[in-house]
Amino acid sequence: MDRIYNGMPATELGTTGWRKPWSGGNGGSCVEALRLGDGRVALRQSDDPDGPALICSHGDIVRFITGVKAGAADFLLV
């Protein structure tokens, strides 16, 4: 692949390696993640696998997961 960018069709990243770390038995609609070779992470909606991919840097993912674990996103649950 020549260029990986935000909003690219997720199918252009391939069909293997996508995982559902946040699957909660909600009928199949969840976020899927793919770790890219350069450490970035692609995210897509499982019920729209042909849709756009959100590409996050390794640092962005570390900050996101660290923040969630620390409760920084708890306001989303209220």
PDB file of C-alpha atoms in Angstrom:
ATOM      1  CA  MET A   1       0.000   0.000   0.000  1.00  0.00           C
ATOM      2  CA  ASP A   2       1.376   3.363  -1.006  1.00  0.00           C
ATOM      3  CA  ARG A   3      -0.480   5.663   1.336  1.00  0.00           C
ATOM      4  CA  ILE A   4      -2.491   5.142   4.506  1.00  0.00           C
ATOM      5  CA  TYR A   5      -4.678   8.075   5.486  1.00  0.00           C
ATOM      6  CA  ASN A   6      -7.707   9.009   7.611  1.00  0.00           C
ATOM      7  CA  GLY A   7     -10.974   8.279   5.865  1.00  0.00           C
ATOM      8  CA  MET A   8      -9.570   5.787   3.400  1.00  0.00           C
ATOM      9  CA  PRO A   9     -11.797   2.783   2.647  1.00  0.00           C
ATOM     10  CA  ALA A  10     -11.044   0.243   5.379  1.00  0.00           C
ATOM     11  CA  THR A  11     -11.106  -2.553   2.798  1.00  0.00           C
ATOM     12  CA  GLU A  12      -7.928  -1.085   1.274  1.00  0.00           C
ATOM     13  CA  LEU A  13      -6.168  -2.135   4.486  1.00  0.00           C
ATOM     14  CA  GLY A  14      -7.087  -5.765   3.874  1.00  0.00           C
ATOM     15  CA  THR A  15      -9.555  -8.135   5.440  1.00  0.00           C
ATOM     16  CA  THR A  16      -7.326 -10.044   7.851  1.00  0.00           C
ATOM     17  CA  GLY A  17      -6.041  -8.952  11.225  1.00  0.00           C
ATOM     18  CA  TRP A  18      -9.034  -6.860  12.269  1.00  0.00           C
ATOM     19  CA  ARG A  19      -9.978  -7.508  15.910  1.00  0.00           C
ATOM     20  CA  LYS A  20     -12.954  -6.565  18.064  1.00  0.00           C
ATOM     21  CA  PRO A  21     -11.392  -5.684  21.427  1.00  0.00           C
ATOM     22  CA  TRP A  22     -14.484  -3.766  22.527  1.00  0.00           C
ATOM     23  CA  SER A  23     -17.153  -6.231  21.439  1.00  0.00           C
ATOM     24  CA  GLY A  24     -19.922  -6.371  23.971  1.00  0.00           C
ATOM     25  CA  GLY A  25     -22.447  -8.762  22.516  1.00  0.00           C
ATOM     26  CA  ASN A  26     -24.515  -5.897  21.131  1.00  0.00           C
ATOM     27  CA  GLY A  27     -25.627  -7.626  17.948  1.00  0.00           C
ATOM     28  CA  GLY A  28     -22.388  -7.234  16.041  1.00  0.00           C
ATOM     29  CA  SER A  29     -22.137  -3.458  15.930  1.00  0.00           C
ATOM     30  CA  CYS A  30     -18.778  -2.603  17.452  1.00  0.00           C
ATOM     31  CA  VAL A  31     -15.411  -1.016  16.762  1.00  0.00           C
ATOM     32  CA  GLU A  32     -12.744  -3.113  15.067  1.00  0.00           C
ATOM     33  CA  ALA A  33      -9.031  -2.352  15.304  1.00  0.00           C
ATOM     34  CA  LEU A  34      -6.089  -3.243  13.090  1.00  0.00           C
ATOM     35  CA  ARG A  35      -2.495  -2.661  14.156  1.00  0.00           C
ATOM     36  CA  LEU A  36      -0.536  -1.416  11.160  1.00  0.00           C
ATOM     37  CA  GLY A  37       3.063  -2.324  10.437  1.00  0.00           C
ATOM     38  CA  ASP A  38       4.367   1.095  11.480  1.00  0.00           C
ATOM     39  CA  GLY A  39       2.641   1.009  14.895  1.00  0.00           C
ATOM     40  CA  ARG A  40      -0.384   3.081  13.948  1.00  0.00           C
ATOM     41  CA  VAL A  41      -3.866   1.677  14.552  1.00  0.00           C
ATOM     42  CA  ALA A  42      -6.781   1.674  12.124  1.00  0.00           C
ATOM     43  CA  LEU A  43     -10.326   1.692  13.519  1.00  0.00           C
ATOM     44  CA  ARG A  44     -13.524   0.860  11.631  1.00  0.00           C
ATOM     45  CA  GLN A  45     -17.171   0.188  12.401  1.00  0.00           C
ATOM     46  CA  SER A  46     -17.845  -3.556  12.248  1.00  0.00           C
ATOM     47  CA  ASP A  47     -21.259  -3.167  10.630  1.00  0.00           C
ATOM     48  CA  ASP A  48     -19.677  -1.052   7.855  1.00  0.00           C
ATOM     49  CA  PRO A  49     -16.380  -2.809   7.036  1.00  0.00           C
ATOM     50  CA  ASP A  50     -16.241  -1.087   3.637  1.00  0.00           C
ATOM     51  CA  GLY A  51     -16.583   2.331   5.247  1.00  0.00           C
ATOM     52  CA  PRO A  52     -13.865   4.783   6.237  1.00  0.00           C
ATOM     53  CA  ALA A  53     -10.997   3.925   8.550  1.00  0.00           C
ATOM     54  CA  LEU A  54      -9.813   6.240  11.297  1.00  0.00           C
ATOM     55  CA  ILE A  55      -6.005   6.082  11.467  1.00  0.00           C
ATOM     56  CA  CYS A  56      -4.485   6.835  14.885  1.00  0.00           C
ATOM     57  CA  SER A  57      -0.840   7.195  15.803  1.00  0.00           C
ATOM     58  CA  HIS A  58       0.644   4.846  18.363  1.00  0.00           C
ATOM     59  CA  GLY A  59       0.885   7.768  20.789  1.00  0.00           C
ATOM     60  CA  ASP A  60      -2.775   8.671  20.257  1.00  0.00           C
ATOM     61  CA  ILE A  61      -3.843   5.117  21.095  1.00  0.00           C
ATOM     62  CA  VAL A  62      -1.609   5.033  24.194  1.00  0.00           C
ATOM     63  CA  ARG A  63      -3.080   8.336  25.441  1.00  0.00           C
ATOM     64  CA  PHE A  64      -6.632   7.187  24.664  1.00  0.00           C
ATOM     65  CA  ILE A  65      -6.328   3.859  26.495  1.00  0.00           C
ATOM     66  CA  THR A  66      -4.473   5.437  29.420  1.00  0.00           C
ATOM     67  CA  GLY A  67      -7.121   8.138  29.700  1.00  0.00           C
ATOM     68  CA  VAL A  68      -9.996   5.658  29.568  1.00  0.00           C
ATOM     69  CA  LYS A  69      -8.381   3.541  32.271  1.00  0.00           C
ATOM     70  CA  ALA A  70      -7.974   6.673  34.409  1.00  0.00           C
ATOM     71  CA  GLY A  71     -11.654   7.560  34.020  1.00  0.00           C
ATOM     72  CA  ALA A  72     -11.247  10.486  31.620  1.00  0.00           C
ATOM     73  CA  ALA A  73     -14.104   9.194  29.424  1.00  0.00           C
ATOM     74  CA  ASP A  74     -16.511   8.317  32.229  1.00  0.00           C
ATOM     75  CA  PHE A  75     -18.626  11.361  31.316  1.00  0.00           C
ATOM     76  CA  LEU A  76     -19.701   9.453  28.199  1.00  0.00           C
ATOM     77  CA  LEU A  77     -21.441   6.856  30.352  1.00  0.00           C
ATOM     78  CA  VAL A  78     -23.685   9.264  32.270  1.00  0.00           C
TER      79      VAL A  78
END
